[in-house]
Amino acid sequence: NHPGNSQAKGPYILTLERELFSPKEQISQAPRQRGHRRVNMEIKKTSLNKLHQNNQAKFVEFAGYEMPIQYSKGIIEEHKFTRSHSGIFDVSHMGQLFIYGDESLTEELEKIFPLDLKNLQQNCSKYSFLMNEDAGIYDDLIITKIEEGYLIILNAACKEKDFEILSNLLGKRFKMNLDNNRSLIAIQGPKSVEILNSIINGVDQLNFMTGNWFDSDNQKLFVTRSGYTGEDGFEISISNDKAEKFVENLIEKGAQLIGLGARDTLRLEAGLCLYGHELDINKTPVEANLRWAISKSRLLNGGFIGSKKIMNQMQDGASQIRVGIKPEGRLIAREKTKIFNDTDKQIGEITSGTFGPSVNGPIAMGYVDKEFSKVDTKILLEVRGKKHPANVCALPFYKKNYVKGVN
């Protein structure tokens, strides 16, 4: 922090930034995704690494990459700036998988994903999952129908394994490219549309969860109106050699770099899942309270990997459900915190917990036995050997501000 910033923030906020937003606790979920252990792997860097260094980033290892967790102003200020103005996120560690093909590709992908891809319009995106036969989630992802086929955005720690799984399922019938030559930049917050449109004319005409190719600075960029903060925003796929100049341009227009720490607090306030925390191979979309992401027509007819388990759970209910949780007082309940009922029976576990700067209080998500999943159910959280009161609450904690009706 800058000298003088510390006094302004006060001891409570400083403690938050030092301890409650601990990189190891909050961010470093990558090594345990799917139970893999990395041995002596060289840490990778994104094309913006030098720019992060020049902007006094503090780094953390995430999914095998050296990534900025915060910059000099700290996580809380970065979080608030994104909500009020416009934040830039380097998400180039994520996988950009292009799969090329015609209607036969759509048919094959419908056997894998629980989506009605036949009726998905070109340049429209959907949130979905790659699952096993038991509906356990290998990864959650965004799939966009493009002219040549599909673009799928994959989580960083899962992308290589996802590529392997999809290659085995699709065989060699379709060209697949996990493109490491492109960076992925997110710009999020209410001023993002104005800033980005001044550089890439026409992005203001995109609706939420749609995208298109745009020409800028003699190159083609793929831009979607989407994000992971609960704010209006965009994700820009750009060639590595142009990424730094592009981000410098965004900064000149008033946007600021934001690290993974604030990305985590923003997504948690918006009630969004993080793979390795809320989602993993032992959780299904029904248990994760994500049944809205499964196309209605596919629920009726099935025919996708994991459909039998999904349909059974939709009919009979899941034994545990993901819920929002608000601890009473100022207590922060971290991941792995045990959840109890009033008769001292363990009924679940916290998967993510933090202080929510925009709601000015502690927030958490976790899984509880379904009979305790109703909003306003009183529960107890065991922190450092003591049980503290909390309540099950509706998600999101912070109202989402997506733009849906541009045209």
GROMACS .gro file of C-alpha atoms in nm:
model
  407
    1ASN     CA    1   0.000   0.000   0.000
    2HIS     CA    2   0.102   0.361  -0.055
    3PRO     CA    3   0.217   0.553   0.256
    4GLY     CA    4  -0.086   0.733   0.394
    5ASN     CA    5  -0.324   0.480   0.241
    6SER     CA    6  -0.283   0.261   0.549
    7GLN     CA    7  -0.407   0.520   0.797
    8ALA     CA    8  -0.706   0.601   0.578
    9LYS     CA    9  -0.812   0.238   0.563
   10GLY     CA   10  -0.788   0.169   0.936
   11PRO     CA   11  -0.676  -0.151   1.113
   12TYR     CA   12  -0.986  -0.357   1.023
   13ILE     CA   13  -0.940  -0.311   0.647
   14LEU     CA   14  -0.565  -0.367   0.668
   15THR     CA   15  -0.621  -0.693   0.853
   16LEU     CA   16  -0.862  -0.794   0.577
   17GLU     CA   17  -0.609  -0.733   0.305
   18ARG     CA   18  -0.327  -0.910   0.486
   19GLU     CA   19  -0.512  -1.210   0.621
   20LEU     CA   20  -0.868  -1.248   0.496
   21PHE     CA   21  -0.761  -1.213   0.134
   22SER     CA   22  -0.467  -1.450   0.184
   23PRO     CA   23  -0.357  -1.561  -0.165
   24LYS     CA   24  -0.303  -1.918  -0.052
   25GLU     CA   25  -0.651  -1.951   0.097
   26GLN     CA   26  -0.849  -1.746  -0.151
   27ILE     CA   27  -0.686  -1.800  -0.483
   28SER     CA   28  -0.457  -2.098  -0.503
   29GLN     CA   29  -0.716  -2.363  -0.576
   30ALA     CA   30  -0.552  -2.480  -0.895
   31PRO     CA   31  -0.327  -2.765  -0.772
   32ARG     CA   32  -0.617  -2.953  -0.617
   33GLN     CA   33  -0.848  -2.926  -0.916
   34ARG     CA   34  -0.912  -3.286  -1.018
   35GLY     CA   35  -0.656  -3.400  -0.761
   36HIS     CA   36  -0.354  -3.341  -0.982
   37ARG     CA   37  -0.016  -3.259  -0.831
   38ARG     CA   38   0.238  -3.067  -1.031
   39VAL     CA   39   0.602  -3.156  -0.988
   40ASN     CA   40   0.883  -2.922  -1.098
   41MET     CA   41   0.668  -2.753  -1.359
   42GLU     CA   42   0.797  -2.424  -1.487
   43ILE     CA   43   0.562  -2.139  -1.398
   44LYS     CA   44   0.415  -1.985  -1.712
   45LYS     CA   45   0.365  -1.614  -1.772
   46THR     CA   46   0.099  -1.435  -1.973
   47SER     CA   47   0.180  -1.182  -2.244
   48LEU     CA   48   0.096  -0.904  -1.993
   49ASN     CA   49   0.346  -1.013  -1.726
   50LYS     CA   50   0.583  -0.722  -1.786
   51LEU     CA   51   0.292  -0.476  -1.772
   52HIS     CA   52   0.185  -0.624  -1.436
   53GLN     CA   53   0.541  -0.583  -1.304
   54ASN     CA   54   0.554  -0.222  -1.423
   55ASN     CA   55   0.231  -0.158  -1.231
   56GLN     CA   56   0.367  -0.295  -0.901
   57ALA     CA   57   0.164  -0.616  -0.903
   58LYS     CA   58   0.195  -0.868  -0.622
   59PHE     CA   59   0.207  -1.211  -0.782
   60VAL     CA   60   0.073  -1.553  -0.687
   61GLU     CA   61   0.105  -1.888  -0.864
   62PHE     CA   62  -0.234  -1.986  -1.004
   63ALA     CA   63  -0.301  -2.287  -1.228
   64GLY     CA   64   0.068  -2.299  -1.324
   65TYR     CA   65   0.084  -1.927  -1.413
   66GLU     CA   66   0.239  -1.629  -1.237
   67MET     CA   67  -0.066  -1.406  -1.195
   68PRO     CA   68  -0.127  -1.069  -1.026
   69ILE     CA   69  -0.329  -1.102  -0.705
   70GLN     CA   70  -0.337  -0.725  -0.644
   71TYR     CA   71  -0.172  -0.394  -0.729
   72SER     CA   72  -0.059  -0.107  -0.504
   73LYS     CA   73  -0.405   0.020  -0.403
   74GLY     CA   74  -0.509  -0.317  -0.262
   75ILE     CA   75  -0.798  -0.557  -0.311
   76ILE     CA   76  -1.077  -0.353  -0.154
   77GLU     CA   77  -1.003  -0.041  -0.361
   78GLU     CA   78  -0.973  -0.252  -0.679
   79HIS     CA   79  -1.306  -0.418  -0.601
   80LYS     CA   80  -1.482  -0.084  -0.546
   81PHE     CA   81  -1.328   0.070  -0.858
   82THR     CA   82  -1.462  -0.216  -1.071
   83ARG     CA   83  -1.812  -0.171  -0.928
   84SER     CA   84  -1.809   0.208  -0.977
   85HIS     CA   85  -1.591   0.253  -1.286
   86SER     CA   86  -1.399  -0.001  -1.497
   87GLY     CA   87  -1.149  -0.275  -1.412
   88ILE     CA   88  -0.915  -0.467  -1.645
   89PHE     CA   89  -0.848  -0.835  -1.572
   90ASP     CA   90  -0.579  -1.046  -1.735
   91VAL     CA   91  -0.747  -1.384  -1.784
   92SER     CA   92  -0.505  -1.505  -2.051
   93HIS     CA   93  -0.430  -1.817  -1.845
   94MET     CA   94  -0.774  -1.949  -1.939
   95GLY     CA   95  -0.813  -2.181  -2.236
   96GLN     CA   96  -0.949  -2.059  -2.569
   97LEU     CA   97  -1.055  -2.371  -2.755
   98PHE     CA   98  -1.168  -2.330  -3.115
   99ILE     CA   99  -1.346  -2.634  -3.265
  100TYR     CA  100  -1.422  -2.613  -3.636
  101GLY     CA  101  -1.706  -2.798  -3.807
  102ASP     CA  102  -2.060  -2.794  -3.950
  103GLU     CA  103  -2.397  -2.930  -3.828
  104SER     CA  104  -2.238  -3.267  -3.754
  105LEU     CA  105  -2.015  -3.096  -3.495
  106THR     CA  106  -2.328  -2.948  -3.331
  107GLU     CA  107  -2.482  -3.297  -3.313
  108GLU     CA  108  -2.167  -3.441  -3.151
  109LEU     CA  109  -2.138  -3.156  -2.900
  110GLU     CA  110  -2.502  -3.204  -2.799
  111LYS     CA  111  -2.403  -3.556  -2.688
  112ILE     CA  112  -2.150  -3.394  -2.454
  113PHE     CA  113  -2.305  -3.067  -2.328
  114PRO     CA  114  -2.659  -3.028  -2.182
  115LEU     CA  115  -2.739  -2.749  -2.428
  116ASP     CA  116  -2.977  -2.697  -2.720
  117LEU     CA  117  -2.694  -2.602  -2.957
  118LYS     CA  118  -2.904  -2.659  -3.271
  119ASN     CA  119  -3.116  -2.357  -3.178
  120LEU     CA  120  -2.830  -2.144  -3.048
  121GLN     CA  121  -2.790  -1.844  -3.277
  122GLN     CA  122  -2.452  -1.760  -3.429
  123ASN     CA  123  -2.240  -1.536  -3.201
  124CYS     CA  124  -2.449  -1.626  -2.894
  125SER     CA  125  -2.291  -1.777  -2.581
  126LYS     CA  126  -2.411  -2.020  -2.316
  127TYR     CA  127  -2.272  -2.124  -1.977
  128SER     CA  128  -2.234  -2.500  -1.948
  129PHE     CA  129  -2.038  -2.796  -1.806
  130LEU     CA  130  -1.816  -3.080  -1.918
  131MET     CA  131  -1.933  -3.379  -1.714
  132ASN     CA  132  -1.868  -3.748  -1.660
  133GLU     CA  133  -2.139  -4.018  -1.678
  134ASP     CA  134  -2.223  -3.954  -1.313
  135ALA     CA  135  -2.280  -3.581  -1.392
  136GLY     CA  136  -1.967  -3.493  -1.193
  137ILE     CA  137  -1.825  -3.166  -1.328
  138TYR     CA  138  -1.485  -3.180  -1.502
  139ASP     CA  139  -1.511  -2.808  -1.576
  140ASP     CA  140  -1.758  -2.524  -1.617
  141LEU     CA  141  -1.721  -2.321  -1.936
  142ILE     CA  142  -1.866  -2.070  -2.181
  143ILE     CA  143  -1.944  -2.195  -2.532
  144THR     CA  144  -2.007  -1.954  -2.820
  145LYS     CA  145  -2.134  -2.050  -3.166
  146ILE     CA  146  -1.912  -1.881  -3.425
  147GLU     CA  147  -1.932  -1.895  -3.805
  148GLU     CA  148  -1.665  -2.165  -3.836
  149GLY     CA  149  -1.780  -2.377  -3.540
  150TYR     CA  150  -1.751  -2.306  -3.166
  151LEU     CA  151  -1.528  -2.116  -2.926
  152ILE     CA  152  -1.514  -2.264  -2.574
  153ILE     CA  153  -1.354  -2.076  -2.283
  154LEU     CA  154  -1.209  -2.321  -2.029
  155ASN     CA  155  -1.073  -2.282  -1.677
  156ALA     CA  156  -0.695  -2.251  -1.660
  157ALA     CA  157  -0.623  -2.552  -1.439
  158CYS     CA  158  -0.860  -2.773  -1.641
  159LYS     CA  159  -0.788  -2.675  -2.001
  160GLU     CA  160  -0.532  -2.942  -2.094
  161LYS     CA  161  -0.741  -3.222  -1.945
  162ASP     CA  162  -1.058  -3.079  -2.105
  163PHE     CA  163  -0.885  -3.080  -2.442
  164GLU     CA  164  -0.788  -3.445  -2.392
  165ILE     CA  165  -1.144  -3.544  -2.288
  166LEU     CA  166  -1.305  -3.360  -2.581
  167SER     CA  167  -1.047  -3.497  -2.828
  168ASN     CA  168  -1.128  -3.851  -2.717
  169LEU     CA  169  -1.503  -3.790  -2.741
  170LEU     CA  170  -1.494  -3.618  -3.081
  171GLY     CA  171  -1.224  -3.834  -3.235
  172LYS     CA  172  -1.032  -3.687  -3.526
  173ARG     CA  173  -1.334  -3.569  -3.722
  174PHE     CA  174  -1.301  -3.201  -3.631
  175LYS     CA  175  -1.011  -2.958  -3.618
  176MET     CA  176  -0.946  -2.846  -3.259
  177ASN     CA  177  -0.714  -2.565  -3.157
  178LEU     CA  178  -0.639  -2.476  -2.794
  179ASP     CA  179  -0.496  -2.142  -2.899
  180ASN     CA  180  -0.195  -2.032  -2.691
  181ASN     CA  181  -0.121  -1.745  -2.931
  182ARG     CA  182  -0.415  -1.540  -2.807
  183SER     CA  183  -0.455  -1.348  -2.482
  184LEU     CA  184  -0.788  -1.294  -2.307
  185ILE     CA  185  -0.861  -0.956  -2.148
  186ALA     CA  186  -1.174  -0.880  -1.943
  187ILE     CA  187  -1.294  -0.525  -1.886
  188GLN     CA  188  -1.571  -0.500  -1.625
  189GLY     CA  189  -1.779  -0.226  -1.465
  190PRO     CA  190  -2.029   0.048  -1.561
  191LYS     CA  191  -1.777   0.260  -1.759
  192SER     CA  192  -1.646  -0.038  -1.958
  193VAL     CA  193  -1.879   0.000  -2.255
  194GLU     CA  194  -1.786   0.365  -2.305
  195ILE     CA  195  -1.411   0.295  -2.273
  196LEU     CA  196  -1.405  -0.013  -2.495
  197ASN     CA  197  -1.633   0.137  -2.759
  198SER     CA  198  -1.392   0.431  -2.798
  199ILE     CA  199  -1.127   0.175  -2.904
  200ILE     CA  200  -1.340  -0.091  -3.077
  201ASN     CA  201  -1.636   0.083  -3.239
  202GLY     CA  202  -1.960  -0.117  -3.228
  203VAL     CA  203  -1.912  -0.324  -2.911
  204ASP     CA  204  -2.186  -0.116  -2.748
  205GLN     CA  205  -2.434  -0.294  -2.978
  206LEU     CA  206  -2.360  -0.636  -2.828
  207ASN     CA  207  -2.618  -0.782  -2.590
  208PHE     CA  208  -2.521  -0.980  -2.277
  209MET     CA  209  -2.382  -1.325  -2.369
  210THR     CA  210  -2.329  -1.241  -2.736
  211GLY     CA  211  -2.008  -1.173  -2.926
  212ASN     CA  212  -1.855  -1.101  -3.266
  213TRP     CA  213  -1.533  -1.046  -3.457
  214PHE     CA  214  -1.419  -0.683  -3.471
  215ASP     CA  215  -1.136  -0.512  -3.658
  216SER     CA  216  -0.905  -0.291  -3.454
  217ASP     CA  217  -0.546  -0.180  -3.510
  218ASN     CA  218  -0.519  -0.399  -3.824
  219GLN     CA  219  -0.616  -0.719  -3.648
  220LYS     CA  220  -0.925  -0.929  -3.574
  221LEU     CA  221  -1.048  -0.945  -3.216
  222PHE     CA  222  -1.328  -1.163  -3.084
  223VAL     CA  223  -1.529  -0.970  -2.825
  224THR     CA  224  -1.810  -1.107  -2.605
  225ARG     CA  225  -2.029  -0.909  -2.366
  226SER     CA  226  -1.978  -1.124  -2.059
  227GLY     CA  227  -1.772  -1.153  -1.743
  228TYR     CA  228  -1.732  -1.283  -1.391
  229THR     CA  229  -1.806  -0.987  -1.164
  230GLY     CA  230  -2.181  -0.928  -1.181
  231GLU     CA  231  -2.115  -0.604  -1.373
  232ASP     CA  232  -2.163  -0.515  -1.737
  233GLY     CA  233  -1.843  -0.593  -1.922
  234PHE     CA  234  -1.659  -0.759  -2.208
  235GLU     CA  235  -1.398  -1.026  -2.277
  236ILE     CA  236  -1.158  -0.964  -2.563
  237SER     CA  237  -0.961  -1.238  -2.738
  238ILE     CA  238  -0.652  -1.075  -2.891
  239SER     CA  239  -0.320  -1.196  -3.032
  240ASN     CA  240  -0.041  -1.207  -2.770
  241ASP     CA  241   0.180  -0.955  -2.950
  242LYS     CA  242  -0.096  -0.689  -2.948
  243ALA     CA  243  -0.226  -0.744  -2.593
  244GLU     CA  244   0.006  -0.513  -2.400
  245LYS     CA  245  -0.053  -0.212  -2.625
  246PHE     CA  246  -0.427  -0.278  -2.616
  247VAL     CA  247  -0.436  -0.283  -2.233
  248GLU     CA  248  -0.220   0.030  -2.214
  249ASN     CA  249  -0.480   0.198  -2.434
  250LEU     CA  250  -0.759   0.091  -2.194
  251ILE     CA  251  -0.559   0.234  -1.901
  252GLU     CA  252  -0.511   0.565  -2.086
  253LYS     CA  253  -0.891   0.583  -2.125
  254GLY     CA  254  -0.940   0.551  -1.747
  255ALA     CA  255  -0.970   0.178  -1.673
  256GLN     CA  256  -0.745   0.026  -1.404
  257LEU     CA  257  -0.572  -0.310  -1.368
  258ILE     CA  258  -0.741  -0.544  -1.117
  259GLY     CA  259  -0.591  -0.859  -0.966
  260LEU     CA  260  -0.725  -1.207  -0.889
  261GLY     CA  261  -0.799  -1.109  -0.527
  262ALA     CA  262  -1.070  -0.860  -0.625
  263ARG     CA  263  -1.187  -1.093  -0.903
  264ASP     CA  264  -1.263  -1.346  -0.629
  265THR     CA  265  -1.453  -1.102  -0.403
  266LEU     CA  266  -1.648  -0.966  -0.701
  267ARG     CA  267  -1.756  -1.309  -0.825
  268LEU     CA  268  -1.850  -1.422  -0.474
  269GLU     CA  269  -2.072  -1.117  -0.418
  270ALA     CA  270  -2.237  -1.201  -0.753
  271GLY     CA  271  -2.298  -1.559  -0.633
  272LEU     CA  272  -2.085  -1.709  -0.912
  273CYS     CA  273  -1.911  -2.047  -0.875
  274LEU     CA  274  -1.535  -2.103  -0.884
  275TYR     CA  275  -1.408  -2.437  -1.010
  276GLY     CA  276  -1.219  -2.621  -0.736
  277HIS     CA  277  -1.438  -2.454  -0.472
  278GLU     CA  278  -1.812  -2.473  -0.553
  279LEU     CA  279  -1.763  -2.710  -0.846
  280ASP     CA  280  -1.559  -3.027  -0.887
  281ILE     CA  281  -1.581  -3.384  -1.008
  282ASN     CA  282  -1.787  -3.481  -0.700
  283LYS     CA  283  -2.057  -3.217  -0.758
  284THR     CA  284  -2.338  -3.216  -1.015
  285PRO     CA  285  -2.507  -2.910  -1.172
  286VAL     CA  286  -2.827  -2.989  -0.977
  287GLU     CA  287  -2.641  -2.997  -0.644
  288ALA     CA  288  -2.462  -2.675  -0.744
  289ASN     CA  289  -2.804  -2.507  -0.795
  290LEU     CA  290  -2.722  -2.452  -1.163
  291ARG     CA  291  -3.013  -2.637  -1.323
  292TRP     CA  292  -3.102  -2.310  -1.504
  293ALA     CA  293  -2.795  -2.371  -1.723
  294ILE     CA  294  -2.940  -2.695  -1.862
  295SER     CA  295  -3.161  -2.642  -2.168
  296LYS     CA  296  -3.525  -2.739  -2.099
  297SER     CA  297  -3.547  -2.948  -2.418
  298ARG     CA  298  -3.241  -3.148  -2.311
  299LEU     CA  299  -3.396  -3.218  -1.970
  300LEU     CA  300  -3.695  -3.372  -2.144
  301ASN     CA  301  -3.502  -3.585  -2.392
  302GLY     CA  302  -3.161  -3.643  -2.228
  303GLY     CA  303  -2.902  -3.793  -2.460
  304PHE     CA  304  -2.600  -3.611  -2.315
  305ILE     CA  305  -2.324  -3.741  -2.089
  306GLY     CA  306  -2.452  -3.745  -1.731
  307SER     CA  307  -2.818  -3.700  -1.834
  308LYS     CA  308  -2.946  -4.004  -1.644
  309LYS     CA  309  -2.809  -3.878  -1.311
  310ILE     CA  310  -2.929  -3.521  -1.382
  311MET     CA  311  -3.281  -3.637  -1.463
  312ASN     CA  312  -3.294  -3.856  -1.151
  313GLN     CA  313  -3.181  -3.566  -0.932
  314MET     CA  314  -3.427  -3.329  -1.096
  315GLN     CA  315  -3.706  -3.574  -1.010
  316ASP     CA  316  -3.595  -3.691  -0.664
  317GLY     CA  317  -3.390  -3.391  -0.550
  318ALA     CA  318  -3.023  -3.382  -0.454
  319SER     CA  319  -2.909  -3.466  -0.101
  320GLN     CA  320  -2.705  -3.143  -0.073
  321ILE     CA  321  -2.751  -2.800  -0.237
  322ARG     CA  322  -2.525  -2.497  -0.286
  323VAL     CA  323  -2.656  -2.197  -0.093
  324GLY     CA  324  -2.559  -1.843   0.002
  325ILE     CA  325  -2.461  -1.795   0.367
  326LYS     CA  326  -2.438  -1.475   0.573
  327PRO     CA  327  -2.248  -1.507   0.901
  328GLU     CA  328  -2.384  -1.285   1.179
  329GLY     CA  329  -2.148  -1.010   1.296
  330ARG     CA  330  -1.806  -0.972   1.131
  331LEU     CA  331  -1.697  -1.337   1.128
  332ILE     CA  332  -1.531  -1.461   0.807
  333ALA     CA  333  -1.602  -1.830   0.743
  334ARG     CA  334  -1.337  -1.970   0.508
  335GLU     CA  335  -1.342  -2.268   0.277
  336LYS     CA  336  -1.370  -2.603   0.461
  337THR     CA  337  -1.551  -2.442   0.758
  338LYS     CA  338  -1.798  -2.700   0.891
  339ILE     CA  339  -2.169  -2.615   0.903
  340PHE     CA  340  -2.392  -2.748   1.185
  341ASN     CA  341  -2.760  -2.740   1.276
  342ASP     CA  342  -2.885  -2.643   1.622
  343THR     CA  343  -2.861  -3.003   1.747
  344ASP     CA  344  -2.488  -3.015   1.673
  345LYS     CA  345  -2.514  -3.233   1.363
  346GLN     CA  346  -2.283  -3.145   1.075
  347ILE     CA  347  -2.499  -3.058   0.775
  348GLY     CA  348  -2.247  -2.918   0.527
  349GLU     CA  349  -1.932  -2.722   0.452
  350ILE     CA  350  -1.830  -2.376   0.328
  351THR     CA  351  -1.673  -2.371  -0.020
  352SER     CA  352  -1.586  -1.997  -0.042
  353GLY     CA  353  -1.596  -1.719   0.214
  354THR     CA  354  -1.472  -1.361   0.228
  355PHE     CA  355  -1.556  -1.004   0.326
  356GLY     CA  356  -1.781  -0.845   0.063
  357PRO     CA  357  -1.666  -0.483   0.015
  358SER     CA  358  -1.986  -0.382  -0.170
  359VAL     CA  359  -2.217  -0.535   0.091
  360ASN     CA  360  -1.987  -0.431   0.379
  361GLY     CA  361  -1.996  -0.763   0.557
  362PRO     CA  362  -1.892  -1.128   0.551
  363ILE     CA  363  -2.039  -1.356   0.284
  364ALA     CA  364  -1.997  -1.722   0.196
  365MET     CA  365  -2.124  -2.005  -0.022
  366GLY     CA  366  -2.137  -2.370   0.069
  367TYR     CA  367  -2.328  -2.696   0.049
  368VAL     CA  368  -2.590  -2.796   0.306
  369ASP     CA  369  -2.826  -3.092   0.338
  370LYS     CA  370  -3.133  -3.006   0.131
  371GLU     CA  371  -3.369  -2.979   0.432
  372PHE     CA  372  -3.155  -2.686   0.554
  373SER     CA  373  -3.134  -2.507   0.218
  374LYS     CA  374  -3.435  -2.273   0.257
  375VAL     CA  375  -3.362  -1.900   0.279
  376ASP     CA  376  -3.349  -1.772   0.642
  377THR     CA  377  -3.265  -2.114   0.785
  378LYS     CA  378  -3.048  -2.062   1.094
  379ILE     CA  379  -2.718  -2.253   1.093
  380LEU     CA  380  -2.391  -2.260   1.290
  381LEU     CA  381  -2.038  -2.223   1.153
  382GLU     CA  382  -1.744  -2.376   1.337
  383VAL     CA  383  -1.447  -2.137   1.328
  384ARG     CA  384  -1.140  -2.202   1.545
  385GLY     CA  385  -1.328  -2.450   1.763
  386LYS     CA  386  -1.627  -2.223   1.835
  387LYS     CA  387  -1.969  -2.226   1.672
  388HIS     CA  388  -2.103  -1.896   1.539
  389PRO     CA  389  -2.456  -1.815   1.413
  390ALA     CA  390  -2.527  -1.761   1.043
  391ASN     CA  391  -2.823  -1.764   0.805
  392VAL     CA  392  -2.889  -1.926   0.469
  393CYS     CA  393  -2.963  -1.643   0.224
  394ALA     CA  394  -3.062  -1.585  -0.136
  395LEU     CA  395  -2.798  -1.540  -0.406
  396PRO     CA  396  -2.655  -1.315  -0.534
  397PHE     CA  397  -2.541  -1.101  -0.240
  398TYR     CA  398  -2.501  -0.808  -0.480
  399LYS     CA  399  -2.746  -0.728  -0.761
  400LYS     CA  400  -2.608  -0.811  -1.104
  401ASN     CA  401  -2.590  -0.527  -1.356
  402TYR     CA  402  -2.581  -0.708  -1.690
  403VAL     CA  403  -2.703  -0.527  -2.003
  404LYS     CA  404  -2.960  -0.739  -2.187
  405GLY     CA  405  -3.167  -0.520  -2.415
  406VAL     CA  406  -2.935  -0.321  -2.642
  407ASN     CA  407  -3.094  -0.433  -2.967
   0.00000   0.00000   0.00000
